[in-house]
PDB file of C-alpha atoms in Angstrom:
ATOM      1  CA  MET I 180      42.662 -40.601  -3.853  1.00 40.00           C
ATOM      2  CA  ASN I 181      42.695 -43.954  -4.566  1.00 34.00           C
ATOM      3  CA  GLN I 182      41.360 -46.656  -1.879  1.00 34.00           C
ATOM      4  CA  LYS I 183      43.150 -49.865  -1.418  1.00 33.00           C
ATOM      5  CA  THR I 184      40.513 -53.029  -0.831  1.00 33.00           C
ATOM      6  CA  SER I 185      41.196 -54.684   1.572  1.00 34.00           C
ATOM      7  CA  PRO I 186      38.900 -57.333   3.696  1.00 32.00           C
ATOM      8  CA  ARG I 187      39.015 -54.648   5.841  1.00 29.00           C
ATOM      9  CA  PHE I 188      37.599 -51.660   3.930  1.00 29.00           C
ATOM     10  CA  LEU I 189      35.494 -53.878   1.895  1.00 32.00           C
ATOM     11  CA  ALA I 190      33.729 -54.662   5.394  1.00 35.00           C
ATOM     12  CA  GLY I 191      34.204 -51.240   6.971  1.00 38.00           C
ATOM     13  CA  GLY I 192      32.455 -50.375   3.702  1.00 39.00           C
ATOM     14  CA  LEU I 193      29.329 -53.009   3.502  1.00 32.00           C
ATOM     15  CA  VAL I 194      28.749 -51.913   7.380  1.00 35.00           C
ATOM     16  CA  GLY I 195      28.739 -48.580   6.765  1.00 41.00           C
ATOM     17  CA  ALA I 196      27.198 -49.012   3.821  1.00 40.00           C
ATOM     18  CA  ARG I 197      24.077 -50.473   5.877  1.00 34.00           C
ATOM     19  CA  ARG I 198      24.372 -47.697   8.966  1.00 36.00           C
ATOM     20  CA  ILE I 199      24.080 -45.504   5.618  1.00 38.00           C
ATOM     21  CA  GLY I 200      21.029 -47.039   4.660  1.00 45.00           C
ATOM     22  CA  ALA I 201      19.447 -47.393   7.979  1.00 46.00           C
ATOM     23  CA  GLY I 202      19.653 -43.698   8.226  1.00 49.00           C
ATOM     24  CA  TRP I 203      17.897 -42.658   5.234  1.00 42.00           C
ATOM     25  CA  LEU I 204      15.265 -45.512   6.433  1.00 43.00           C
ATOM     26  CA  MET I 205      14.919 -43.197   9.580  1.00 45.00           C
ATOM     27  CA  LEU I 206      15.094 -40.310   7.740  1.00 41.00           C
ATOM     28  CA  VAL I 207      12.362 -41.330   4.776  1.00 41.00           C
ATOM     29  CA  LEU I 208       9.980 -42.405   8.008  1.00 42.00           C
ATOM     30  CA  ALA I 209      10.832 -39.205   9.786  1.00 45.00           C
ATOM     31  CA  VAL I 210       9.804 -37.028   6.626  1.00 43.00           C
ATOM     32  CA  CYS I 211       6.613 -39.431   6.119  1.00 47.00           C
ATOM     33  CA  VAL I 212       5.532 -39.245   9.721  1.00 47.00           C
ATOM     34  CA  GLU I 213       6.204 -34.914  10.182  1.00 51.00           C
ATOM     35  CA  GLY I 214       5.261 -34.045   6.437  1.00 60.00           C
ATOM     36  CA  PRO I 215       1.435 -34.230   7.126  1.00 61.00           C
ATOM     37  CA  ALA I 216       1.840 -32.237  10.014  1.00 60.00           C
ATOM     38  CA  GLU I 217       3.789 -29.400   9.032  1.00 64.00           C
ATOM     39  CA  ALA I 218       1.290 -29.539   6.001  1.00 62.00           C
ATOM     40  CA  ASP I 219      -1.913 -29.515   8.449  1.00 61.00           C
ATOM     41  CA  ASP I 220       0.086 -26.256  10.096  1.00 59.00           C
ATOM     42  CA  ALA I 221       0.825 -24.554   6.951  1.00 62.00           C
ATOM     43  CA  ARG I 222      -2.786 -25.054   6.625  1.00 67.00           C
ATOM     44  CA  LEU I 223      -3.828 -23.926   9.790  1.00 58.00           C
ATOM     45  CA  ASP I 224      -1.844 -20.787   9.385  1.00 75.00           C
ATOM     46  CA  ALA I 225      -2.967 -20.007   5.646  1.00 82.00           C
ATOM     47  CA  SER I 226      -6.624 -20.391   7.508  1.00 84.00           C
ATOM     48  CA  ALA I 227      -5.980 -17.932  10.094  1.00 87.00           C
ATOM     49  CA  THR I 228      -4.540 -15.531   7.344  1.00 91.00           C
ATOM     50  CA  GLU I 229      -7.750 -15.824   5.807  1.00 94.00           C
ATOM     51  CA  ALA I 230      -9.848 -15.327   8.356  1.00 95.00           C
ATOM     52  CA  ARG I 231      -8.034 -12.300   9.733  1.00 96.00           C
ATOM     53  CA  VAL I 232      -7.700 -10.477   6.129  1.00 96.00           C
ATOM     54  CA  ALA I 233     -11.846 -10.863   5.466  1.00 96.00           C
ATOM     55  CA  ASP I 234     -12.104  -9.697   9.279  1.00 96.00           C
ATOM     56  CA  ALA I 235     -10.103  -6.435   8.115  1.00 96.00           C
ATOM     57  CA  LEU I 236     -12.059  -5.889   5.258  1.00 97.00           C
ATOM     58  CA  GLN I 237     -15.821  -5.977   7.170  1.00 97.00           C
ATOM     59  CA  LEU I 238     -14.036  -4.310  10.143  1.00 97.00           C
ATOM     60  CA  THR I 239     -12.303  -1.157   7.509  1.00 98.00           C
ATOM     61  CA  THR I 240     -14.850  -1.032   5.113  1.00 98.00           C
ATOM     62  CA  ASP I 241     -17.597  -0.947   8.383  1.00 97.00           C
ATOM     63  CA  ALA I 242     -15.268   2.605   9.659  1.00 97.00           C
ATOM     64  CA  ALA I 243     -14.913   3.586   6.083  1.00 98.00           C
ATOM     65  CA  ARG I 244     -18.344   4.116   5.933  1.00 98.00           C
ATOM     66  CA  GLN I 245     -18.650   6.191   9.090  1.00 97.00           C
ATOM     67  CA  TYR I 246     -16.902   8.986   7.677  1.00 98.00           C
ATOM     68  CA  ASP I 247     -18.428  12.110   5.177  1.00 98.00           C
ATOM     69  CA  PHE I 248     -16.396  14.199   3.307  1.00 98.00           C
ATOM     70  CA  GLN I 249     -17.342  17.755   2.230  1.00 97.00           C
ATOM     71  CA  VAL I 250     -15.132  19.697   0.266  1.00 94.00           C
ATOM     72  CA  ALA I 251     -15.754  23.266   1.364  1.00 84.00           C
ATOM     73  CA  GLY I 252     -16.267  25.312  -1.983  1.00 77.00           C
ATOM     74  CA  SER I 253     -19.380  27.628  -2.220  1.00 80.00           C
ATOM     75  CA  PRO I 254     -21.756  25.118  -2.124  1.00 87.00           C
ATOM     76  CA  PRO I 255     -19.852  22.524   0.339  1.00 90.00           C
ATOM     77  CA  ARG I 256     -19.701  19.334  -2.107  1.00 94.00           C
ATOM     78  CA  THR I 257     -20.343  15.910  -0.288  1.00 97.00           C
ATOM     79  CA  LEU I 258     -17.339  13.637  -1.346  1.00 98.00           C
ATOM     80  CA  ARG I 259     -18.708  10.210  -2.554  1.00 98.00           C
ATOM     81  CA  LEU I 260     -16.743   6.732  -0.828  1.00 99.00           C
ATOM     82  CA  HIS I 261     -15.983   4.460  -3.939  1.00 98.00           C
ATOM     83  CA  PRO I 262     -18.111   1.112  -2.794  1.00 96.00           C
ATOM     84  CA  THR I 263     -15.314  -1.149  -2.942  1.00 98.00           C
ATOM     85  CA  SER I 264     -11.445  -1.197  -1.315  1.00 98.00           C
ATOM     86  CA  ILE I 265      -9.108  -0.635  -4.097  1.00 99.00           C
ATOM     87  CA  LEU I 266      -6.082  -2.373  -2.249  1.00 99.00           C
ATOM     88  CA  LYS I 267      -5.952  -5.018   0.363  1.00 98.00           C
ATOM     89  CA  TRP I 268      -2.600  -4.602   2.030  1.00 98.00           C
ATOM     90  CA  SER I 269      -0.139  -6.522   4.868  1.00 96.00           C
ATOM     91  CA  ASN I 270       2.879  -5.557   6.059  1.00 94.00           C
ATOM     92  CA  PRO I 271       5.284  -8.682   7.683  1.00 93.00           C
ATOM     93  CA  VAL I 272       7.892  -6.312   8.394  1.00 89.00           C
ATOM     94  CA  ALA I 273       6.055  -4.451  10.757  1.00 91.00           C
ATOM     95  CA  GLY I 274       3.692  -7.774  12.377  1.00 94.00           C
ATOM     96  CA  GLU I 275       0.188  -9.312  11.614  1.00 96.00           C
ATOM     97  CA  VAL I 276      -1.438  -6.174   9.976  1.00 96.00           C
ATOM     98  CA  TYR I 277      -3.867  -5.733   6.973  1.00 98.00           C
ATOM     99  CA  GLY I 278      -5.390  -2.872   5.886  1.00 98.00           C
ATOM    100  CA  ASN I 279      -7.431  -2.054   3.168  1.00 99.00           C
ATOM    101  CA  VAL I 280      -7.204   1.642   0.488  1.00 99.00           C
ATOM    102  CA  PHE I 281     -10.437   3.497  -0.129  1.00 99.00           C
ATOM    103  CA  LEU I 282     -11.301   6.349  -2.183  1.00 99.00           C
ATOM    104  CA  TRP I 283     -13.663   9.454  -1.798  1.00 99.00           C
ATOM    105  CA  THR I 284     -14.400  10.595  -5.336  1.00 97.00           C
ATOM    106  CA  ASP I 285     -15.518  13.790  -6.499  1.00 94.00           C
ATOM    107  CA  GLN I 286     -17.563  13.073  -9.859  1.00 91.00           C
ATOM    108  CA  GLY I 287     -15.247  10.400 -10.231  1.00 93.00           C
ATOM    109  CA  ARG I 288     -11.726  11.753  -9.181  1.00 95.00           C
ATOM    110  CA  PRO I 289     -10.153  10.640  -6.362  1.00 97.00           C
ATOM    111  CA  GLN I 290     -10.155  13.568  -3.810  1.00 98.00           C
ATOM    112  CA  VAL I 291      -9.272  11.452  -0.358  1.00 99.00           C
ATOM    113  CA  ILE I 292      -7.339   8.610  -0.525  1.00 99.00           C
ATOM    114  CA  GLY I 293      -7.463   7.283   3.159  1.00 99.00           C
ATOM    115  CA  SER I 294      -5.625   3.823   4.369  1.00 99.00           C
ATOM    116  CA  LEU I 295      -7.812   2.282   7.444  1.00 99.00           C
ATOM    117  CA  PHE I 296      -5.942  -0.795   8.861  1.00 98.00           C
ATOM    118  CA  GLN I 297      -6.352  -3.880  12.277  1.00 97.00           C
ATOM    119  CA  TRP I 298      -3.630  -4.724  13.678  1.00 97.00           C
ATOM    120  CA  TYR I 299      -3.319  -8.800  14.913  1.00 96.00           C
ATOM    121  CA  SER I 300       0.140  -8.832  16.493  1.00 94.00           C
ATOM    122  CA  PRO I 301       2.302  -7.056  18.568  1.00 95.00           C
ATOM    123  CA  LEU I 302      -0.665  -4.938  18.525  1.00 94.00           C
ATOM    124  CA  THR I 303      -4.069  -5.156  18.407  1.00 94.00           C
ATOM    125  CA  HIS I 304      -5.579  -1.677  17.942  1.00 96.00           C
ATOM    126  CA  GLY I 305      -7.059  -0.181  14.216  1.00 97.00           C
ATOM    127  CA  SER I 306      -6.084   3.445  12.710  1.00 97.00           C
ATOM    128  CA  HIS I 307      -6.837   4.999  10.096  1.00 99.00           C
ATOM    129  CA  GLU I 308      -4.790   7.295   7.670  1.00 98.00           C
ATOM    130  CA  PHE I 309      -5.846   9.783   5.017  1.00 99.00           C
ATOM    131  CA  HIS I 310      -5.018  12.552   2.655  1.00 99.00           C
ATOM    132  CA  SER I 311      -6.487  14.999   0.458  1.00 99.00           C
ATOM    133  CA  VAL I 312      -5.798  15.017  -3.037  1.00 98.00           C
ATOM    134  CA  SER I 313      -8.346  17.833  -3.583  1.00 97.00           C
ATOM    135  CA  SER I 314      -7.659  21.358  -4.798  1.00 94.00           C
ATOM    136  CA  GLU I 315      -9.861  22.907  -2.223  1.00 95.00           C
ATOM    137  CA  PRO I 316     -10.235  22.551   1.684  1.00 97.00           C
ATOM    138  CA  LEU I 317     -11.784  19.791   3.146  1.00 97.00           C
ATOM    139  CA  VAL I 318     -13.847  18.849   6.223  1.00 97.00           C
ATOM    140  CA  ALA I 319     -14.518  15.625   7.889  1.00 98.00           C
ATOM    141  CA  SER I 320     -16.745  13.414  10.096  1.00 98.00           C
ATOM    142  CA  ARG I 321     -16.869  10.727  11.711  1.00 97.00           C
ATOM    143  CA  ARG I 322     -20.203  10.017  13.068  1.00 95.00           C
ATOM    144  CA  GLY I 323     -21.215  13.189  13.357  1.00 95.00           C
ATOM    145  CA  ALA I 324     -18.534  14.774  14.993  1.00 97.00           C
ATOM    146  CA  ARG I 325     -15.862  16.575  13.426  1.00 97.00           C
ATOM    147  CA  VAL I 326     -12.491  15.250  12.848  1.00 98.00           C
ATOM    148  CA  TRP I 327     -10.338  16.399  10.639  1.00 98.00           C
ATOM    149  CA  THR I 328     -10.009  20.192   7.960  1.00 98.00           C
ATOM    150  CA  THR I 329      -7.764  21.687   6.053  1.00 98.00           C
ATOM    151  CA  SER I 330      -7.170  24.573   4.803  1.00 96.00           C
ATOM    152  CA  ALA I 331      -4.991  23.861   1.395  1.00 95.00           C
ATOM    153  CA  ALA I 332      -4.818  22.243  -1.561  1.00 96.00           C
ATOM    154  CA  GLY I 333      -4.039  18.385  -0.633  1.00 97.00           C
ATOM    155  CA  VAL I 334      -1.380  17.831  -3.278  1.00 97.00           C
ATOM    156  CA  ARG I 335       1.056  20.204  -5.817  1.00 97.00           C
ATOM    157  CA  TRP I 336       0.701  19.135  -9.458  1.00 98.00           C
ATOM    158  CA  HIS I 337       4.037  19.144 -11.391  1.00 98.00           C
ATOM    159  CA  PRO I 338       4.510  18.387 -15.153  1.00 98.00           C
ATOM    160  CA  VAL I 339       6.298  15.487 -15.735  1.00 98.00           C
ATOM    161  CA  ALA I 340       9.683  16.153 -17.775  1.00 96.00           C
ATOM    162  CA  GLN I 341       9.891  14.514 -20.901  1.00 93.00           C
ATOM    163  CA  SER I 342       6.941  12.654 -21.191  1.00 95.00           C
ATOM    164  CA  PRO I 343       5.652  11.725 -24.367  1.00 96.00           C
ATOM    165  CA  SER I 344       2.222  13.502 -26.022  1.00 96.00           C
ATOM    166  CA  VAL I 345      -0.924  12.581 -24.761  1.00 97.00           C
ATOM    167  CA  ALA I 346      -2.334  10.047 -27.319  1.00 97.00           C
ATOM    168  CA  ASP I 347      -6.284   9.655 -28.258  1.00 95.00           C
ATOM    169  CA  SER I 348      -6.208   6.116 -27.612  1.00 97.00           C
ATOM    170  CA  ALA I 349      -7.038   5.043 -23.891  1.00 97.00           C
ATOM    171  CA  ALA I 350      -4.879   1.543 -24.452  1.00 98.00           C
ATOM    172  CA  VAL I 351      -1.561   3.822 -25.000  1.00 98.00           C
ATOM    173  CA  ARG I 352      -2.008   6.236 -22.432  1.00 98.00           C
ATOM    174  CA  LEU I 353      -1.967   3.297 -20.011  1.00 98.00           C
ATOM    175  CA  ARG I 354       1.171   2.226 -21.677  1.00 98.00           C
ATOM    176  CA  HIS I 355       2.617   5.746 -20.753  1.00 99.00           C
ATOM    177  CA  ALA I 356       1.429   6.014 -17.202  1.00 99.00           C
ATOM    178  CA  ARG I 357       3.110   3.094 -16.730  1.00 99.00           C
ATOM    179  CA  ALA I 358       6.254   3.969 -18.282  1.00 98.00           C
ATOM    180  CA  ILE I 359       6.235   6.960 -16.185  1.00 99.00           C
ATOM    181  CA  SER I 360       5.633   5.795 -12.935  1.00 99.00           C
ATOM    182  CA  ARG I 361       8.694   3.194 -13.599  1.00 99.00           C
ATOM    183  CA  ASP I 362      10.543   5.988 -13.995  1.00 98.00           C
ATOM    184  CA  PHE I 363      10.307   6.609 -10.118  1.00 99.00           C
ATOM    185  CA  GLN I 364      12.429   5.355  -7.071  1.00 99.00           C
ATOM    186  CA  ILE I 365      11.208   6.376  -3.894  1.00 99.00           C
ATOM    187  CA  GLU I 366      13.318   5.651  -0.617  1.00 99.00           C
ATOM    188  CA  LYS I 367      11.248   5.541   2.875  1.00 98.00           C
ATOM    189  CA  THR I 368      13.414   6.541   6.363  1.00 98.00           C
ATOM    190  CA  ASP I 369      11.811   5.535   9.485  1.00 97.00           C
ATOM    191  CA  ARG I 370      11.422   6.826  12.926  1.00 96.00           C
ATOM    192  CA  ASP I 371      14.789   4.600  13.817  1.00 96.00           C
ATOM    193  CA  GLY I 372      16.825   5.856  11.045  1.00 97.00           C
ATOM    194  CA  VAL I 373      16.738   2.383   8.512  1.00 96.00           C
ATOM    195  CA  SER I 374      15.901   3.103   5.039  1.00 98.00           C
ATOM    196  CA  ARG I 375      14.292   0.978   2.306  1.00 96.00           C
ATOM    197  CA  ARG I 376      13.554   1.403  -1.430  1.00 98.00           C
ATOM    198  CA  LEU I 377       9.565   1.159  -2.340  1.00 98.00           C
ATOM    199  CA  ARG I 378       8.834  -1.342  -4.317  1.00 98.00           C
ATOM    200  CA  LEU I 379       6.175   0.363  -6.970  1.00 99.00           C
ATOM    201  CA  LEU I 380       2.950  -1.634  -8.422  1.00 99.00           C
ATOM    202  CA  ALA I 381       2.774  -2.366 -11.525  1.00 97.00           C
ATOM    203  CA  GLN I 382      -0.857  -1.728 -12.954  1.00 98.00           C
ATOM    204  CA  PRO I 383      -2.780   1.419 -11.302  1.00 99.00           C
ATOM    205  CA  LEU I 384      -5.133   0.524  -8.253  1.00 99.00           C
ATOM    206  CA  PHE I 385      -7.540   3.044 -10.075  1.00 99.00           C
ATOM    207  CA  ARG I 386      -8.181   5.193 -13.277  1.00 98.00           C
ATOM    208  CA  TYR I 387     -10.531   7.965 -14.054  1.00 97.00           C
ATOM    209  CA  GLY I 388     -11.556  10.904 -16.157  1.00 90.00           C
ATOM    210  CA  ASP I 389     -13.544  13.534 -15.768  1.00 75.00           C
ATOM    211  CA  ASP I 390     -15.436  14.764 -19.183  1.00 71.00           C
ATOM    212  CA  ALA I 391     -16.475  17.934 -16.894  1.00 73.00           C
ATOM    213  CA  SER I 392     -13.428  18.701 -16.037  1.00 80.00           C
ATOM    214  CA  ASP I 393      -9.996  19.472 -17.961  1.00 91.00           C
ATOM    215  CA  VAL I 394      -8.649  15.847 -16.891  1.00 95.00           C
ATOM    216  CA  ILE I 395      -8.493  13.991 -19.942  1.00 96.00           C
ATOM    217  CA  ASP I 396      -7.424  10.291 -18.003  1.00 97.00           C
ATOM    218  CA  GLY I 397      -5.860   9.946 -14.649  1.00 98.00           C
ATOM    219  CA  MET I 398      -3.809   6.829 -13.059  1.00 99.00           C
ATOM    220  CA  LEU I 399      -3.191   5.894  -9.218  1.00 99.00           C
ATOM    221  CA  PHE I 400      -0.444   4.047  -8.522  1.00 99.00           C
ATOM    222  CA  VAL I 401       1.255   2.907  -5.205  1.00 99.00           C
ATOM    223  CA  PHE I 402       5.027   2.503  -3.700  1.00 99.00           C
ATOM    224  CA  VAL I 403       4.793  -0.322  -1.366  1.00 98.00           C
ATOM    225  CA  GLN I 404       6.516  -1.761   1.771  1.00 96.00           C
ATOM    226  CA  GLY I 405       5.447  -5.220   1.939  1.00 94.00           C
ATOM    227  CA  THR I 406       1.921  -4.341   0.666  1.00 97.00           C
ATOM    228  CA  ASP I 407       1.327  -1.798   2.428  1.00 98.00           C
ATOM    229  CA  PRO I 408       1.088   1.475   0.230  1.00 98.00           C
ATOM    230  CA  GLU I 409       3.711   4.143   1.477  1.00 98.00           C
ATOM    231  CA  VAL I 410       3.580   6.838  -0.687  1.00 99.00           C
ATOM    232  CA  PHE I 411       0.552   7.201  -3.980  1.00 99.00           C
ATOM    233  CA  LEU I 412       1.794   8.799  -7.169  1.00 99.00           C
ATOM    234  CA  MET I 413      -1.337  10.191  -9.433  1.00 99.00           C
ATOM    235  CA  VAL I 414      -0.173  10.881 -13.049  1.00 99.00           C
ATOM    236  CA  GLU I 415      -2.756  12.723 -14.943  1.00 98.00           C
ATOM    237  CA  ALA I 416      -3.377  13.188 -19.229  1.00 98.00           C
ATOM    238  CA  LYS I 417      -4.494  17.471 -18.968  1.00 95.00           C
ATOM    239  CA  GLN I 418      -5.842  19.394 -21.110  1.00 93.00           C
ATOM    240  CA  ASN I 419      -4.094  22.534 -20.832  1.00 88.00           C
ATOM    241  CA  GLY I 420      -5.418  25.161 -23.059  1.00 87.00           C
ATOM    242  CA  ALA I 421      -5.087  23.493 -26.635  1.00 88.00           C
ATOM    243  CA  GLN I 422      -2.171  21.401 -25.474  1.00 92.00           C
ATOM    244  CA  ALA I 423      -2.726  18.481 -23.311  1.00 96.00           C
ATOM    245  CA  GLN I 424       0.288  17.205 -21.159  1.00 97.00           C
ATOM    246  CA  TRP I 425       1.009  14.909 -18.477  1.00 98.00           C
ATOM    247  CA  GLN I 426       1.561  15.918 -14.286  1.00 98.00           C
ATOM    248  CA  PHE I 427       1.998  13.842 -11.761  1.00 99.00           C
ATOM    249  CA  ALA I 428       1.654  14.402  -7.686  1.00 99.00           C
ATOM    250  CA  LEU I 429       3.354  12.634  -4.911  1.00 99.00           C
ATOM    251  CA  VAL I 430       1.158  11.192  -1.736  1.00 99.00           C
ATOM    252  CA  ARG I 431       2.734  10.372   1.413  1.00 99.00           C
ATOM    253  CA  MET I 432       0.707   8.026   2.956  1.00 98.00           C
ATOM    254  CA  ASN I 433       3.164   7.630   6.597  1.00 98.00           C
ATOM    255  CA  SER I 434       4.379  10.661   8.368  1.00 98.00           C
ATOM    256  CA  VAL I 435       8.162   9.021   7.785  1.00 98.00           C
ATOM    257  CA  SER I 436      10.756  10.423   5.514  1.00 99.00           C
ATOM    258  CA  PHE I 437      10.541  10.160   1.958  1.00 99.00           C
ATOM    259  CA  VAL I 438      12.726  10.960  -0.972  1.00 99.00           C
ATOM    260  CA  ALA I 439      11.656  10.563  -4.418  1.00 99.00           C
ATOM    261  CA  SER I 440      13.252  11.030  -7.757  1.00 99.00           C
ATOM    262  CA  TYR I 441      12.560  10.960 -11.354  1.00 98.00           C
ATOM    263  CA  GLN I 442      15.139   9.809 -13.868  1.00 98.00           C
ATOM    264  CA  ASP I 443      17.595  10.024 -11.359  1.00 97.00           C
ATOM    265  CA  GLN I 444      16.567  13.581 -10.434  1.00 98.00           C
ATOM    266  CA  GLU I 445      14.542  14.757  -6.942  1.00 99.00           C
ATOM    267  CA  VAL I 446      11.359  15.885  -7.346  1.00 98.00           C
ATOM    268  CA  TRP I 447      10.053  15.175  -4.063  1.00 98.00           C
ATOM    269  CA  ARG I 448      11.022  15.007  -0.161  1.00 98.00           C
ATOM    270  CA  THR I 449       8.793  15.212   3.028  1.00 98.00           C
ATOM    271  CA  GLU I 450      10.375  15.075   6.849  1.00 98.00           C
ATOM    272  CA  ILE I 451       9.414  12.701   9.380  1.00 98.00           C
ATOM    273  CA  TRP I 452       6.503  14.552  11.668  1.00 98.00           C
ATOM    274  CA  PRO I 453       6.093  14.257  15.004  1.00 98.00           C
ATOM    275  CA  TRP I 454       3.427  12.578  16.091  1.00 97.00           C
ATOM    276  CA  SER I 455       1.495  15.662  17.071  1.00 97.00           C
ATOM    277  CA  LYS I 456       1.151  17.134  13.919  1.00 98.00           C
ATOM    278  CA  ALA I 457       0.294  13.941  12.123  1.00 98.00           C
ATOM    279  CA  LYS I 458      -2.368  13.566  15.170  1.00 98.00           C
ATOM    280  CA  ASN I 459      -3.737  17.616  14.605  1.00 98.00           C
ATOM    281  CA  GLY I 460      -6.095  16.820  12.634  1.00 98.00           C
ATOM    282  CA  ARG I 461      -5.081  20.020  10.283  1.00 98.00           C
ATOM    283  CA  GLU I 462      -2.939  18.647   7.850  1.00 98.00           C
ATOM    284  CA  THR I 463      -3.379  17.093   4.433  1.00 98.00           C
ATOM    285  CA  TYR I 464      -2.179  13.972   6.228  1.00 99.00           C
ATOM    286  CA  THR I 465      -3.711  12.950   9.296  1.00 99.00           C
ATOM    287  CA  THR I 466      -3.740   9.731  11.029  1.00 98.00           C
ATOM    288  CA  ILE I 467      -7.241   8.749  13.503  1.00 98.00           C
ATOM    289  CA  GLY I 468      -6.796   6.637  16.582  1.00 96.00           C
ATOM    290  CA  PRO I 469      -5.853   4.029  17.569  1.00 96.00           C
ATOM    291  CA  PHE I 470      -9.331   2.344  18.194  1.00 95.00           C
ATOM    292  CA  GLU I 471      -9.828  -0.480  19.803  1.00 90.00           C
ATOM    293  CA  ARG I 472     -12.113  -3.707  18.401  1.00 77.00           C
ATOM    294  CA  HIS I 473     -15.863  -2.251  19.402  1.00 58.00           C
ATOM    295  CA  SER I 474     -14.883   0.657  18.241  1.00 57.00           C
ATOM    296  CA  ALA I 475     -12.519   0.581  15.138  1.00 56.00           C
ATOM    297  CA  GLY I 476     -15.743   0.323  12.670  1.00 53.00           C
ATOM    298  CA  ARG I 477     -19.178  -0.626  14.443  1.00 49.00           C
TER     299      ARG I 477
END
């Protein structure tokens, strides 16, 4: 639509332009004034987050060192704590909570996975979750007191359907294991009935082999919410007689419901556990705590 160029229009346009120009000037000045303050706030938030991540790492590392795990064989074998966290995680959906994943191994092969974490908001306690991935019963103690005993194998292994041949090359095996992991999809349903599709981290958290056993190569993958580990996926190349084959096992790290599918076929399902079951210290998955800060890791 055309606008007539009357003197009134020209004057109004000039005044309007001046008003617009003044408005832009005020906006620019406001941005110049507020920008540094907002940047300072962002730096303070980042600094606070870094401090809490470091604090949680120290607390959970100290706590992990307080646990002793033994495979209840004959004779019993004491498991070895992997020296560092294999995953630092957070879960902004839940709140300000920071955690770390630790492994206890036997001959380099994972036997216990632990996720230890510290709340900062809206809660303030710490808590420790563990799952046995051992083929034998386990006994766990913390500061000399028994806290967890299992009576069965921690996981069930299944052959990977339509899997590639186990390659001689470690690099090719890694590529194949990652491809296998991508064919899994896992959905979590929490206690409020809210369902979410979990996200797979592309790289394995841990890789292992055991020359003394039939495990040629093993990799530990994880499905997360935020970066909070909800389900672990173990993928192993295992010698089975004269033939090597791929196998998998799924490991819950929460007492809620999970459904896993592989190549669109359901392969694993868990139910929501009552808290009494998750905390009774007799299941293959257990949660220990809550701990206040003075007892969480020191």
